[in-house]
Coordinates of C-alpha atoms and ligand atoms in Angstrom, one line a residue:
X29 CA 143.4 -95.1 222.7
X30 CA 139.7 -94.9 221.9
X31 CA 138.4 -95.7 218.4
X32 CA 136.9 -92.8 216.5
X33 CA 134.1 -93.3 214.0
X34 CA 131.9 -91.3 211.7
X35 CA 129.0 -92.3 209.4
X36 CA 127.5 -90.8 206.3
X37 CA 124.2 -91.6 204.6
X38 CA 123.4 -92.8 201.2
X39 CA 121.5 -90.5 198.8
X40 CA 119.2 -90.5 195.9
X41 CA 118.6 -87.9 193.2
X42 CA 114.9 -87.0 193.1
X43 CA 115.0 -84.8 190.0
X44 CA 117.6 -83.5 187.5
X45 CA 120.3 -86.2 187.1
X46 CA 122.5 -85.8 184.0
X47 CA 121.1 -82.3 183.2
X48 CA 122.9 -81.2 186.4
X49 CA 126.2 -82.0 184.8
X50 CA 125.3 -79.4 182.1
X51 CA 124.5 -76.6 184.6
X52 CA 120.8 -77.3 185.2
X53 CA 119.5 -77.6 188.8
X54 CA 118.8 -80.9 190.6
X55 CA 117.2 -82.0 193.8
X56 CA 118.7 -84.8 196.0
X57 CA 117.8 -86.2 199.3
X58 CA 119.7 -88.3 201.9
X59 CA 118.7 -91.9 202.5
X60 CA 119.4 -92.3 206.2
X61 CA 118.6 -96.1 206.3
X62 CA 121.8 -96.9 204.5
X63 CA 125.2 -95.7 205.7
X64 CA 128.9 -95.9 205.3
X65 CA 131.0 -96.0 208.5
X66 CA 134.7 -95.3 209.0
X67 CA 136.4 -96.3 212.2
X68 CA 139.9 -95.1 213.1
X69 CA 142.1 -97.0 215.6
X70 CA 145.6 -95.7 216.5
X71 CA 148.2 -98.4 216.6
X72 CA 151.1 -96.9 218.5
X73 CA 153.0 -100.2 218.5
X74 CA 152.9 -100.5 214.7
X75 CA 155.5 -99.2 212.3
X76 CA 155.5 -95.4 212.5
X77 CA 153.4 -93.9 209.7
X78 CA 151.8 -97.2 208.7
X79 CA 148.2 -96.7 207.7
X80 CA 146.2 -99.9 207.2
X81 CA 142.9 -99.7 205.2
X82 CA 140.3 -102.4 205.7
X83 CA 137.0 -102.8 203.9
X84 CA 135.9 -106.3 204.9
X85 CA 132.7 -106.0 202.8
X86 CA 134.7 -106.0 199.6
X87 CA 137.6 -108.1 200.9
X88 CA 140.1 -105.3 200.9
X89 CA 143.0 -105.1 203.3
X90 CA 146.0 -103.0 202.3
X91 CA 148.2 -100.2 203.4
X92 CA 148.3 -96.6 202.3
X93 CA 151.8 -97.1 201.0
X94 CA 150.8 -99.9 198.8
X95 CA 148.0 -97.9 197.0
X96 CA 148.6 -95.6 194.1
X97 CA 148.1 -91.9 195.1
X98 CA 145.1 -91.7 192.8
X99 CA 143.3 -94.6 194.4
X100 CA 140.1 -93.1 195.8
X101 CA 140.7 -94.4 199.3
X102 CA 144.3 -93.3 199.4
X103 CA 143.3 -90.0 198.0
X104 CA 140.8 -89.3 200.8
X105 CA 143.4 -90.0 203.4
X106 CA 146.2 -88.0 201.7
X107 CA 143.8 -85.1 201.0
X108 CA 142.6 -85.1 204.6
X109 CA 146.2 -85.1 205.9
X110 CA 147.1 -82.2 203.7
X111 CA 143.9 -80.2 204.6
X112 CA 145.0 -80.6 208.3
X113 CA 148.6 -79.6 207.5
X114 CA 149.8 -82.9 209.0
X115 CA 153.5 -83.4 208.5
X116 CA 153.2 -87.1 209.3
X117 CA 150.3 -89.5 209.7
X118 CA 150.3 -91.5 212.9
X119 CA 150.2 -95.3 212.6
X120 CA 146.5 -96.3 212.5
X121 CA 144.0 -98.5 210.9
X122 CA 141.0 -97.2 209.0
X123 CA 138.1 -99.7 208.8
X124 CA 135.3 -99.0 206.3
X125 CA 131.9 -100.7 206.3
X126 CA 128.9 -99.8 204.3
X127 CA 125.4 -101.1 203.5
X128 CA 125.0 -98.6 200.6
X129 CA 124.8 -100.6 197.3
X130 CA 128.0 -100.0 195.2
X131 CA 127.6 -98.5 191.7
X132 CA 123.8 -98.2 192.3
X133 CA 123.4 -94.4 192.2
X134 CA 123.2 -94.1 196.0
X135 CA 126.4 -92.3 196.5
X136 CA 128.4 -95.1 198.1
X137 CA 131.8 -93.6 197.0
X138 CA 131.0 -90.1 198.3
X139 CA 129.6 -91.5 201.6
X140 CA 132.8 -93.5 202.2
X141 CA 134.9 -90.4 201.6
X142 CA 132.8 -88.2 203.9
X143 CA 132.9 -90.8 206.7
X144 CA 136.7 -91.2 206.4
X145 CA 137.2 -87.4 206.2
X146 CA 135.1 -86.8 209.4
X147 CA 136.4 -89.7 211.4
X148 CA 140.1 -89.2 210.5
X149 CA 140.1 -85.4 211.1
X150 CA 138.2 -85.8 214.4
X151 CA 140.5 -88.6 215.6
X152 CA 143.4 -86.2 215.2
X153 CA 141.6 -83.4 217.1
X154 CA 141.3 -81.2 213.9
X155 CA 137.7 -81.8 212.7
X156 CA 137.2 -80.5 209.1
X157 CA 134.1 -78.3 208.7
X158 CA 131.2 -79.3 206.4
X159 CA 132.5 -77.1 203.5
X160 CA 136.0 -78.7 203.7
X161 CA 134.5 -82.2 203.9
X162 CA 132.2 -81.6 200.9
X163 CA 135.0 -80.0 198.8
X164 CA 137.5 -82.8 199.6
X165 CA 134.9 -85.4 198.9
X166 CA 134.2 -83.7 195.6
X167 CA 137.9 -83.9 194.6
X168 CA 137.8 -87.6 195.3
X169 CA 134.6 -87.9 193.2
X170 CA 136.6 -86.4 190.3
X171 CA 138.9 -89.5 190.5
X172 CA 135.8 -91.9 190.6
X173 CA 133.7 -90.1 188.0
X174 CA 135.8 -87.7 185.9
X175 CA 133.2 -84.9 185.6
X176 CA 130.9 -85.1 188.6
X177 CA 128.4 -82.3 189.2
X178 CA 129.2 -82.2 192.9
X179 CA 125.6 -83.1 194.0
X180 CA 126.6 -86.4 195.7
X181 CA 129.2 -85.0 198.0
X182 CA 126.9 -82.0 198.9
X183 CA 123.8 -83.9 199.8
X184 CA 125.8 -86.6 201.7
X185 CA 127.9 -84.1 203.7
X186 CA 124.8 -82.0 204.7
X187 CA 122.5 -85.0 205.1
X188 CA 119.5 -82.8 204.2
X189 CA 117.4 -82.4 201.1
X190 CA 119.2 -80.1 198.8
X191 CA 118.6 -78.0 195.7
X192 CA 121.9 -78.0 193.8
X193 CA 123.3 -76.1 190.8
X194 CA 126.9 -76.6 189.8
X195 CA 129.2 -73.8 190.9
X196 CA 126.6 -72.3 193.2
X197 CA 126.1 -72.5 197.0
X198 CA 123.8 -75.4 197.8
X199 CA 120.4 -74.6 199.2
X200 CA 118.8 -76.7 201.9
X201 CA 115.2 -77.4 200.9
X202 CA 112.3 -77.0 203.3
X203 CA 110.0 -80.0 202.9
X204 CA 106.5 -78.7 203.9
X205 CA 104.8 -82.2 203.9
X206 CA 107.0 -85.3 204.4
X207 CA 106.6 -87.9 201.7
X208 CA 107.5 -91.5 201.2
X209 CA 109.6 -93.2 198.6
X210 CA 110.2 -96.8 197.8
X211 CA 113.6 -97.3 196.3
X212 CA 114.0 -100.3 194.0
X213 CA 117.4 -101.8 193.2
X214 CA 117.7 -103.4 189.7
X215 CA 120.8 -105.2 191.0
X216 CA 122.5 -104.2 187.8
X217 CA 125.8 -102.4 188.7
X218 CA 126.2 -99.4 186.5
X219 CA 129.3 -97.3 186.9
X220 CA 128.3 -93.6 186.8
X221 CA 131.4 -92.5 184.8
X222 CA 130.5 -94.7 181.8
X223 CA 126.9 -93.6 181.6
X224 CA 127.9 -89.9 182.0
X225 CA 130.5 -90.5 179.3
X226 CA 127.8 -91.9 176.9
X227 CA 125.5 -88.9 177.5
X228 CA 128.4 -86.6 176.8
X229 CA 129.1 -88.4 173.5
X230 CA 125.4 -88.1 172.5
X231 CA 125.4 -84.4 173.5
X232 CA 128.5 -83.9 171.3
X233 CA 126.6 -85.6 168.4
X234 CA 123.2 -84.0 168.9
X235 CA 123.9 -80.9 171.0
X236 CA 120.7 -79.0 170.3
X237 CA 118.4 -81.9 171.0
X238 CA 120.2 -82.7 174.3
X239 CA 120.2 -79.0 175.4
X240 CA 116.4 -79.0 174.9
X241 CA 116.1 -82.2 177.0
X242 CA 118.2 -80.6 179.7
X243 CA 116.1 -77.4 179.6
X244 CA 113.0 -79.5 180.0
X245 CA 114.5 -81.3 183.0
X246 CA 115.5 -77.9 184.5
X247 CA 111.9 -76.7 184.2
X248 CA 110.7 -79.9 186.0
X249 CA 113.2 -79.3 188.8
X250 CA 111.9 -75.8 189.3
X251 CA 108.3 -77.0 189.6
X252 CA 109.4 -79.8 191.9
X253 CA 111.1 -77.4 194.2
X254 CA 107.9 -75.4 194.5
X255 CA 105.8 -78.6 195.0
X256 CA 108.2 -79.7 197.8
X257 CA 108.2 -76.3 199.5
X258 CA 104.4 -75.9 199.2
X259 CA 103.6 -79.5 200.2
X260 CA 101.8 -80.5 197.0
X261 CA 103.0 -84.1 197.1
X262 CA 100.6 -85.4 194.4
X263 CA 102.1 -83.1 191.7
X264 CA 105.5 -84.5 192.5
X265 CA 104.4 -87.9 191.1
X266 CA 103.5 -86.4 187.8
X267 CA 106.8 -84.5 187.7
X268 CA 108.7 -87.8 188.4
X269 CA 107.0 -89.5 185.5
X270 CA 107.9 -86.5 183.2
X271 CA 111.5 -86.5 184.3
X272 CA 111.7 -90.3 183.7
X273 CA 110.4 -89.8 180.1
X274 CA 113.1 -87.3 179.5
X275 CA 115.8 -89.6 180.9
X276 CA 114.5 -92.3 178.6
X277 CA 115.0 -89.9 175.7
X278 CA 118.6 -89.4 176.9
X279 CA 118.9 -93.2 176.5
X280 CA 119.9 -93.9 180.1
X281 CA 117.0 -96.2 181.0
X282 CA 117.2 -100.0 180.7
X283 CA 114.8 -102.9 180.4
X284 CA 115.2 -103.6 184.1
X285 CA 114.5 -100.0 185.1
X286 CA 111.5 -99.8 182.8
X287 CA 110.1 -103.0 184.3
X288 CA 110.4 -101.6 187.8
X289 CA 109.0 -98.2 187.0
X290 CA 106.0 -99.8 185.3
X291 CA 105.4 -102.2 188.1
X292 CA 105.5 -99.4 190.7
X293 CA 103.0 -97.3 188.7
X294 CA 100.6 -100.3 188.2
X295 CA 100.8 -101.0 192.0
X296 CA 99.5 -97.5 192.8
X297 CA 102.6 -95.3 193.0
X298 CA 102.0 -91.6 192.4
X299 CA 104.9 -91.5 190.1
X300 CA 108.2 -93.3 189.4
X301 CA 111.6 -92.7 187.7
X302 CA 115.1 -94.0 187.5
X303 CA 117.4 -92.3 189.9
X304 CA 121.1 -91.5 189.4
X305 CA 123.1 -92.3 186.3
X306 CA 120.7 -95.0 185.0
X307 CA 121.3 -98.1 182.9
X308 CA 121.0 -100.0 186.1
X309 CA 121.2 -99.0 189.7
X310 CA 118.1 -97.8 191.4
X311 CA 114.6 -96.4 190.6
X312 CA 112.4 -94.5 193.0
X313 CA 108.6 -94.5 193.4
X314 CA 106.5 -91.9 195.2
X315 CA 104.0 -93.7 197.4
X316 CA 101.4 -93.1 200.0
X317 CA 102.2 -94.8 203.3
X318 CA 99.2 -97.2 202.9
X319 CA 100.4 -98.6 199.5
X320 CA 104.1 -98.6 200.2
X321 CA 104.2 -102.3 200.9
X322 CA 102.1 -103.2 197.8
X323 CA 104.6 -101.1 195.6
X324 CA 107.6 -102.7 197.3
X325 CA 106.3 -106.2 196.7
X326 CA 105.4 -105.4 193.1
X327 CA 109.0 -104.3 192.6
X328 CA 110.4 -107.5 194.2
X329 CA 107.9 -109.4 191.9
X330 CA 109.5 -108.1 188.8
X331 CA 113.1 -108.6 189.9
X332 CA 114.2 -105.8 192.3
X333 CA 117.0 -107.3 194.4
X334 CA 116.1 -105.0 197.3
X335 CA 113.7 -102.3 198.2
X336 CA 114.1 -99.5 200.7
X337 CA 111.2 -97.5 202.1
X338 CA 112.4 -94.0 203.1
X339 CA 110.7 -90.8 204.1
X340 CA 111.8 -87.4 202.8
X341 CA 111.5 -84.7 205.4
X342 CA 113.3 -81.6 206.7
X343 CA 115.7 -83.0 209.3
Ligands
PMV3 O1 123.6 -91.0 191.6 P1 124.8 -91.3 190.9 O2 126.0 -91.4 191.8 O3 124.7 -92.4 189.9 O4 125.2 -90.0 190.1 C1 124.7 -89.7 188.9 C2 124.3 -88.3 188.8 C3 124.7 -87.7 187.5 O5 123.9 -86.5 187.3 C4 124.3 -88.6 186.3 C5 126.1 -87.4 187.5 C6 126.5 -86.2 188.4 O6 127.7 -86.1 188.6 O7 125.7 -85.4 188.8

């Protein structure tokens, strides 16, 4: 039997992280250079119903039966099986590979879920549609993160720039003029759930102050949407700097992120901010093509463990 595979891209949040958990809008874009891939091989000679899960990058080899039901990988497979109304799962192996940094704010968990959901359902001749894939990936995000906004599973499923508001239908953004970003990885792993938990704690302590910060972020997201749709790339840089200042006030930046943001701006970026949960993970810098290399090498010079140049465009 042939092998089936599917891939899903990474993502970054351009504007609105954290505030999005509290009902404000956010903008996220796919990063097509990094991907998770799931490959399904049927193993008719194996024990009936035996599902082997392999993720060589992280040294994982196990079977579905050996994982607790709330393990994110087990949950993806079980949720897919139930969405397809499968009465039994045929013996198979699911191999997962990914070059999306783990716990770096690039959506590695959601991308793995989306790739498995697509490959597994297609391999059984019952491909799940985008809405089903996104919803099931969201349910798995709940296991990873507790209270995810739903932005990761949406942007990764649709693989297009999205304007997202919790509980509303996502909107695909039209990018009038493509623009370039350099992503800089601090190399510091920062689990989203714990940073989101700390912000919740601060919000519980100082609700009004945090609501004001979230409102200010919401206003930036609205302006950024216009700037993207009208092609005024320069003003996006200023909006990124403003969003970063608000994230700093939410106390989710870190010395490593600050170093990278400062270095990018000194090297000529139009604007820069942390991206994702913060405390570690990645930052992004808006660059003109001609200074992208200077910005990337400035980031490496102050400790970025890797940089990725990506272009945001309507795909
Ligand atoms: O980019 P990540 O996976 O670190 O996601 C963080 C985005 C938050 O807004 C902080 C949380 C969420 O669920 O939207």
